[in-house]
Amino acid sequence: MNDTADHRNHLRLRKSRHTARVDTAALARDLAANVRGEVRFDAGSRALYATDGSNYRQPPIAVVIPRDADDVIAAIDACRRHRAPVLSRGGGTSLAGQCCNVAVVLDMSKNMNRILEIDPERRTARVQPGVILDNLRDAAEQHHLTFAPDPATHKQNTLGGMIGNNSCGVHSVMGGRTADNIVELEVVTYDGVRLRVGATSDDELESIVAAGGRRGEIYRRLRELRDRYADRMRARFPDIPRRVSGFNLDELLPENGFQVARALVGSEGTCVAVLEATVRLVESPPARALLVLGYPNVYAAGDHVPEVMAHGPVGLEGIDDRLVQDLRRTNLHTGSIPLLPEGRGWLLAEFGGADRAQAEANARAAMEALSAGERPPTMTLYADERQKRVWEIRESGLGATAHVPGAKVAWPGWEDSAVPPARVGEYLRRLRGLLEEYGYQCDLYGHFGQGCIHTRIDFDLITAAGIERYRRFIDAAADLVVELGGSFSGEHGDGQARGELLPKLFGDDLVEGFREFKSIWDPEWMMNPGKVVDPYRIDENLRLGTGYNPGEVKTVFFYPEDNGSLPRALLRCVGVGKCRREEGGTMCPSYRVTREEKHTTRGRAHLLFEMLQGDVITGGWRDEAVRESLELCLACKGCKGECPVNVDLATYKAEYMHRYYRGRLRPLSDYAFGHIDLWSRLAARAPRQVNRLLQEGASARAIRRMIGIAPTRRLPPYADETFQHWFGRQPLSGDGERPAVILWPDTFNNHFYPEIGQAAVGVLESAGFRVRVPRERVCCGRPLYDSGMLGRARRLLQRTLEILREPIRDGVPLVVLEPGCASVFRDELPNLFPHDMQALRLARQTYLLGEFLREKAPGYDLPQLDRRAVVHGHCHHKVLFGMEPDRQVLGKMGIGFDVLDSGCCGLSGAFGMVAARFEVSMAAGERVLLPAVRQAGDETLVVTDGFSCREQILQGTGRRALHLAEVIDLARRERVGGYHGSWR
C-alpha cells in the first residue's frame, strides 16, 4: 500500500465523520441494555473526560464504567453496531493527548483493578488493566520482586495506561520499558475478536495461520508486515533504551520472537482494548542508598552519565539549577534543597543491595572511582530517610515548573524527548540553545541514565502567532533529536502531540507500516482514531487555542497567586492525577470512598474549567453537574497542600456555592451550621434547656429531620458556661512585663468545649505569657466558607480586623486553638483582603498552639508525661501549618506517639452531619482513623486539635480525644500534685 496525500485526506475525512454518523440516543439504549456497568451520556461525565494531562481537549460521546471483561466486550459490540469510536482509558494522566477523543470512553480504573495472581517462582503477575501500579508493586515486594517501570505517577497510574503508553520511570534502568516486561496480553478488537497474545514460536505461528479465521488472518498479515519491513525496521528504529515513539513493530522480528503482545504495547489504544495482562517481575533490592553528585551545570552532569552508569546504579536521574530555583519560588520542598551538594546541575544515582550495608558499599565504590577521575563532582551519600527528601525534589519537577509565581504557565508538548545516554550533555546544550532562539524558558530534568529529558515550556497556546511559533519550535526540536539518533518520546507516547512528526524519525515507508499495523487490528479505524498514525495535527483540538475566551469572572476571592483571575487559577490542574491516590496523605477523601473521577480534585477543576467554556457544561454557575461534584468536596484543603500545582478546590467550591445560591434559598442545614455562631450565642442564655430540646425525645428527632441531619448523628451539647464568660471571671494578670498573647475564643471551643480554652490559658501562662481574650462576640466565619456564604464571612473578618486593630499593629500574636479557624486567618483572610496590610499582618501573626510554643516559647520547660498517644492531624492543620511543631512538643514531653497517616476524619465541619453525606463521611473515617482509635489501649491518649475530628472520634468510637492544650495541661497538673480531669 502506498502512502499518498489523497489516502491521508480520505482517512482524515472518514475520521472526522465518525461522530457525525453516531445516533447517540440509539447507542445509549443499546449500551444500557447490554452493559451491566455504568453508562453515562450526561454532560457532566462528558466534561470530566474531555481532557487528560495534555494540551488537548475533545469531549467524548459517552463514558462507560465496565464491571468486567465481558462488559468491555459488550460495550465495544454496541459501539460497533452504531459505528462509534472507542477509547480505553486508564488513570487519565497522559501528556500527549492520547487519552481524550470524540469516542465512547471505557474507564477501567473503577472496577477492573484487581491483581489476579502473583507467581513468585515464574516471577510473573496477572493483573486487570485498571490496577494501580503501586498496588502491584506493594504485593510483589512481599516476594522481594517489583515491576521495574515506575513513572512519577506510580501511586495513581494504572497498568492499562502504562501498557498503552509504554511507560518507563526511574527504575526502568533495572528492567526496561513496559514493553520489555509484558509476557502476555488478553485483548479484544473492535470487531469482537478476543484473544491472548504473547511470544510466538515459528511452529506456533504456522499453526495459528493455518487454523484460519480472524485470528489466523491477523497473524498472517502481521507476518507479512514483518517480512516486508524487517530491513527498514533494523535500519531506522533508534537503538536506544527509551525509544517509545512509533509502534513496536521490531518486536515481530525473528530475533525478538514474534512478540505480538509487546508489539501492541505503546499503541495507545489505537489497535485493541486490553482486558488482562501477564507481566514480568524483577528482583527488587531491599535496601537502597542515594549518591547525589553536583556539577557546575546540568550539561556537565549530562556528559558524566556514561561514567556513572558504568557503576551499575538502579536509577540515575538528573536535575538543573532552574528546577531548584523554581522549587524555592513555589515553596516546594525547600527544606530538602540544602541536602544537594554544591553545584548547579545534579545527578541522583540510586544503588541497591541486599541490605543497607551492601547498598552503601556499592555507592561508596562508585564514589571512590568517580573521585579519582578528572574534574570529579561534589558528592553526598544518603542511606537513611533523607533519601526520600532528595527524591521529592526530582519528583516535584512537574509541580515546580507548571505554575511558577511571576512566570508564564508552562505546558507539555516537548516534555519527553530521548537520546542516546552518551549524548545527553550534547543534547541538553543544543536544546537550551534552541529554546533561547525561540524565546522559551523551562527547567531540564529527567531520566538521564537512559537519555530521557523532561521539561515543561512556556508555549503561547492562545494566539495564532504563538501557536505558529510553537509548531516551528517542535519541528526544529524534532530535527535535532533525529540528528542525535533519539526518539521524540521516551515514555509518554506520541498521541497527538508528536504523531504528526513520525515520518521525520522513521520515514514515510515505516509510517505506512504503522498504518498497516493499525489496520490489521482495527480495519474500521474506530479505536482511538486520530492518535499516533494519521493523527490530528499538533495544533488541532487544543485545550486553549485561539478560541479560548472564558472572560473575566467577578469573584469574591482575589486569587493573588493567579493574577487575580479564577480562569487562570483553573488552568493550574495539569491532570497528573495525584488526587486519585488510594493511600497516603489527605486528598481526596470523597474519591477514596466513591472512586469517581468527579470527586477528585482534578475532576472538579475540570468541571469548573468546562463550566467557563460553556459548550458541554451549559448551565454556568447554576449547573447541577458542577454542584453535585462539589457537594461531596469536604473542603479539607488537602489539594492545596498535596496537589503538585496547589489546586485550591476549597476556595473554588466556596466561590461556586456563593454564586450558585445567590438569590436562592439554601438547604436548612446551610443556615443551621453556617450561622452556628448566632445560634450558639442564643443557646448560651439557656444552654441546659437548649440541650434538652436538641438532644432528647421527639423534639430532637424532628429538628434533625427538618435540618437534614443523619438520624444516628447527635448534635454536640452546649457547655453550661462559655469560655469567654469563664475568662471574664478570672483575675487579670498584673505582670505587665510578660509578653501579651491573644487567645482566640472560636465558636466551637467557646460554646462546646470551654475546658480546652481554660487548659490553653494555663499552658500559655505557665509558658510566661500574659493571656488576653476578646470580650466582644467574635467569629472567624469558618462554617460559612463551606456553603459559600461569603458575604457574611467577609463582614465577620472586617469586624475582626477592627476589633483587633491595635493588637495587630503592635504585633501581638494570636493563638487559635481550632485549626479550621486558624486556617481562615492564615488562608482565606489574605485571599479576601490581599491589599489590606492589617489582614496580611494578622495572617502572619496567627499561630496554632504547638507552632506558637515552638516559635515564641522555645525555652518553655514542658511538663513530662509518661504516656503513649495516637495523633490525628486536622486537615487544615496538616496542610497550612504542618504537624512538626506538635511532634516536637509531644516529643519534648516524653510522650511516645504515632502520628496517623489517616487523611480526613470524614466529618469536616458540618459535611458529615448531613444525612445525604453521612455514608461518605463514615467511610472516610473508617479507612484509617476510627479503626486506629478502637485499637488504641485505654491508657493511650487520642490527640487531635480539630473540633470536627474529635466529634467524629467520639461518635464513631465513644473515645473522647484531647486537644494538645489539654495534653500539656494534664501533664502540668500531674506534675504539681496529681490530676484526674474528666477527659481521662
Short mmCIF file of N, CA and C in Angstrom, two decimals, residues 871-933:
data_model
loop_
_atom_site.label_atom_id
_atom_site.label_comp_id
_atom_site.label_asym_id
_atom_site.label_seq_id
_atom_site.Cartn_x
_atom_site.Cartn_y
_atom_site.Cartn_z
N VAL A 871 -1.96 10.29 67.38
CA VAL A 871 -2.22 11.67 67.00
C VAL A 871 -2.82 11.71 65.60
N HIS A 872 -3.94 12.41 65.49
CA HIS A 872 -4.58 12.63 64.19
C HIS A 872 -4.53 14.11 63.88
N GLY A 873 -4.02 14.46 62.72
CA GLY A 873 -3.95 15.86 62.33
C GLY A 873 -5.20 16.30 61.61
N HIS A 874 -5.81 17.39 62.10
CA HIS A 874 -6.90 18.03 61.36
C HIS A 874 -6.36 18.42 59.98
N CYS A 875 -7.19 18.31 58.95
CA CYS A 875 -6.71 18.52 57.57
C CYS A 875 -6.06 19.89 57.41
N HIS A 876 -6.73 20.96 57.87
CA HIS A 876 -6.17 22.30 57.71
C HIS A 876 -4.87 22.43 58.51
N HIS A 877 -4.81 21.76 59.64
CA HIS A 877 -3.60 21.75 60.46
C HIS A 877 -2.43 21.20 59.64
N LYS A 878 -2.63 20.05 59.00
CA LYS A 878 -1.56 19.41 58.24
C LYS A 878 -1.15 20.25 57.04
N VAL A 879 -2.14 20.79 56.34
CA VAL A 879 -1.87 21.44 55.06
C VAL A 879 -1.23 22.81 55.24
N LEU A 880 -1.75 23.62 56.14
CA LEU A 880 -1.32 25.01 56.24
C LEU A 880 -0.28 25.26 57.33
N PHE A 881 -0.24 24.40 58.34
CA PHE A 881 0.65 24.64 59.46
C PHE A 881 1.69 23.53 59.62
N GLY A 882 1.33 22.33 59.25
CA GLY A 882 2.22 21.21 59.42
C GLY A 882 2.17 20.64 60.82
N MET A 883 2.46 19.37 60.95
CA MET A 883 2.39 18.68 62.24
C MET A 883 3.71 18.68 63.00
N GLU A 884 4.78 19.18 62.39
CA GLU A 884 6.09 19.09 63.03
C GLU A 884 6.14 19.80 64.38
N PRO A 885 5.55 21.01 64.54
CA PRO A 885 5.59 21.64 65.86
C PRO A 885 4.94 20.77 66.94
N ASP A 886 3.83 20.13 66.62
CA ASP A 886 3.16 19.27 67.60
C ASP A 886 4.01 18.03 67.91
N ARG A 887 4.66 17.50 66.88
CA ARG A 887 5.57 16.38 67.11
C ARG A 887 6.66 16.77 68.11
N GLN A 888 7.22 17.96 67.91
CA GLN A 888 8.31 18.40 68.78
C GLN A 888 7.82 18.61 70.21
N VAL A 889 6.64 19.21 70.37
CA VAL A 889 6.09 19.43 71.71
C VAL A 889 5.87 18.10 72.42
N LEU A 890 5.22 17.17 71.75
CA LEU A 890 4.95 15.87 72.37
C LEU A 890 6.24 15.12 72.67
N GLY A 891 7.20 15.23 71.76
CA GLY A 891 8.47 14.56 71.99
C GLY A 891 9.20 15.11 73.20
N LYS A 892 9.19 16.43 73.35
CA LYS A 892 9.86 17.05 74.50
C LYS A 892 9.16 16.70 75.81
N MET A 893 7.87 16.36 75.72
CA MET A 893 7.14 15.97 76.93
C MET A 893 7.39 14.52 77.32
N GLY A 894 8.13 13.80 76.49
CA GLY A 894 8.42 12.41 76.80
C GLY A 894 7.31 11.45 76.43
N ILE A 895 6.33 11.92 75.65
CA ILE A 895 5.21 11.08 75.24
C ILE A 895 5.63 10.25 74.03
N GLY A 896 5.40 8.95 74.09
CA GLY A 896 5.60 8.11 72.92
C GLY A 896 4.36 8.19 72.05
N PHE A 897 4.52 8.56 70.80
CA PHE A 897 3.33 8.82 69.98
C PHE A 897 3.51 8.34 68.55
N ASP A 898 2.38 8.11 67.91
CA ASP A 898 2.32 7.80 66.49
C ASP A 898 1.39 8.80 65.84
N VAL A 899 1.88 9.49 64.81
CA VAL A 899 1.03 10.38 64.04
C VAL A 899 0.42 9.57 62.90
N LEU A 900 -0.88 9.41 62.93
CA LEU A 900 -1.56 8.57 61.95
C LEU A 900 -1.55 9.20 60.57
N ASP A 901 -1.29 8.39 59.56
CA ASP A 901 -1.49 8.84 58.17
C ASP A 901 -2.95 8.54 57.83
N SER A 902 -3.83 9.29 58.47
CA SER A 902 -5.26 8.94 58.48
C SER A 902 -6.09 9.76 57.52
N GLY A 903 -5.47 10.69 56.79
CA GLY A 903 -6.27 11.50 55.87
C GLY A 903 -7.30 12.33 56.62
N CYS A 904 -8.45 12.50 56.01
CA CYS A 904 -9.52 13.30 56.61
C CYS A 904 -10.37 12.41 57.51
N CYS A 905 -10.80 12.99 58.65
CA CYS A 905 -11.64 12.22 59.57
C CYS A 905 -12.99 11.90 58.96
N GLY A 906 -13.45 12.73 58.00
CA GLY A 906 -14.72 12.49 57.33
C GLY A 906 -15.85 13.38 57.80
N LEU A 907 -15.74 13.97 58.99
CA LEU A 907 -16.83 14.84 59.46
C LEU A 907 -16.71 16.21 58.83
N SER A 908 -15.51 16.80 58.93
CA SER A 908 -15.20 18.03 58.21
C SER A 908 -16.26 19.10 58.39
N GLY A 909 -16.33 19.62 59.62
CA GLY A 909 -17.35 20.62 59.90
C GLY A 909 -18.72 20.00 59.87
N ALA A 910 -19.60 20.58 59.09
CA ALA A 910 -20.97 20.07 59.00
C ALA A 910 -21.14 19.02 57.92
N PHE A 911 -20.07 18.76 57.14
CA PHE A 911 -20.20 17.86 56.00
C PHE A 911 -20.83 16.53 56.40
N GLY A 912 -20.26 15.88 57.41
CA GLY A 912 -20.72 14.55 57.78
C GLY A 912 -21.94 14.51 58.65
N MET A 913 -22.46 15.67 59.04
CA MET A 913 -23.68 15.69 59.84
C MET A 913 -24.92 15.51 58.97
N VAL A 914 -24.83 15.92 57.71
CA VAL A 914 -25.98 15.90 56.80
C VAL A 914 -26.25 14.48 56.33
N ALA A 915 -27.51 14.10 56.34
CA ALA A 915 -27.89 12.72 56.04
C ALA A 915 -27.39 12.27 54.67
N ALA A 916 -27.48 13.15 53.67
CA ALA A 916 -27.11 12.77 52.31
C ALA A 916 -25.61 12.48 52.17
N ARG A 917 -24.82 12.94 53.14
CA ARG A 917 -23.37 12.75 53.04
C ARG A 917 -22.83 11.84 54.15
N PHE A 918 -23.73 11.29 54.95
CA PHE A 918 -23.32 10.54 56.12
C PHE A 918 -22.49 9.31 55.75
N GLU A 919 -22.92 8.55 54.75
CA GLU A 919 -22.20 7.33 54.40
C GLU A 919 -20.78 7.62 53.93
N VAL A 920 -20.62 8.66 53.12
CA VAL A 920 -19.29 9.04 52.67
C VAL A 920 -18.44 9.47 53.86
N SER A 921 -19.05 10.23 54.76
CA SER A 921 -18.35 10.70 55.95
C SER A 921 -17.82 9.54 56.78
N MET A 922 -18.66 8.58 57.06
CA MET A 922 -18.24 7.45 57.90
C MET A 922 -17.24 6.56 57.17
N ALA A 923 -17.43 6.37 55.88
CA ALA A 923 -16.49 5.54 55.12
C ALA A 923 -15.10 6.17 55.13
N ALA A 924 -15.05 7.51 55.06
CA ALA A 924 -13.75 8.19 55.12
C ALA A 924 -13.11 7.98 56.48
N GLY A 925 -13.89 8.08 57.54
CA GLY A 925 -13.35 7.87 58.88
C GLY A 925 -12.92 6.45 59.13
N GLU A 926 -13.64 5.50 58.53
CA GLU A 926 -13.33 4.09 58.76
C GLU A 926 -12.13 3.60 57.96
N ARG A 927 -11.60 4.42 57.07
CA ARG A 927 -10.43 3.99 56.30
C ARG A 927 -9.23 3.74 57.21
N VAL A 928 -8.95 4.70 58.11
CA VAL A 928 -7.77 4.59 58.97
C VAL A 928 -8.08 5.03 60.39
N LEU A 929 -8.67 6.22 60.54
CA LEU A 929 -8.76 6.87 61.84
C LEU A 929 -9.54 6.07 62.87
N LEU A 930 -10.78 5.77 62.58
CA LEU A 930 -11.63 5.13 63.59
C LEU A 930 -11.11 3.75 63.99
N PRO A 931 -10.67 2.91 63.04
CA PRO A 931 -10.08 1.63 63.47
C PRO A 931 -8.84 1.81 64.35
N ALA A 932 -8.01 2.81 64.04
CA ALA A 932 -6.81 3.04 64.83
C ALA A 932 -7.16 3.45 66.25
N VAL A 933 -8.20 4.27 66.40
CA VAL A 933 -8.62 4.70 67.74
C VAL A 933 -9.16 3.51 68.52
#
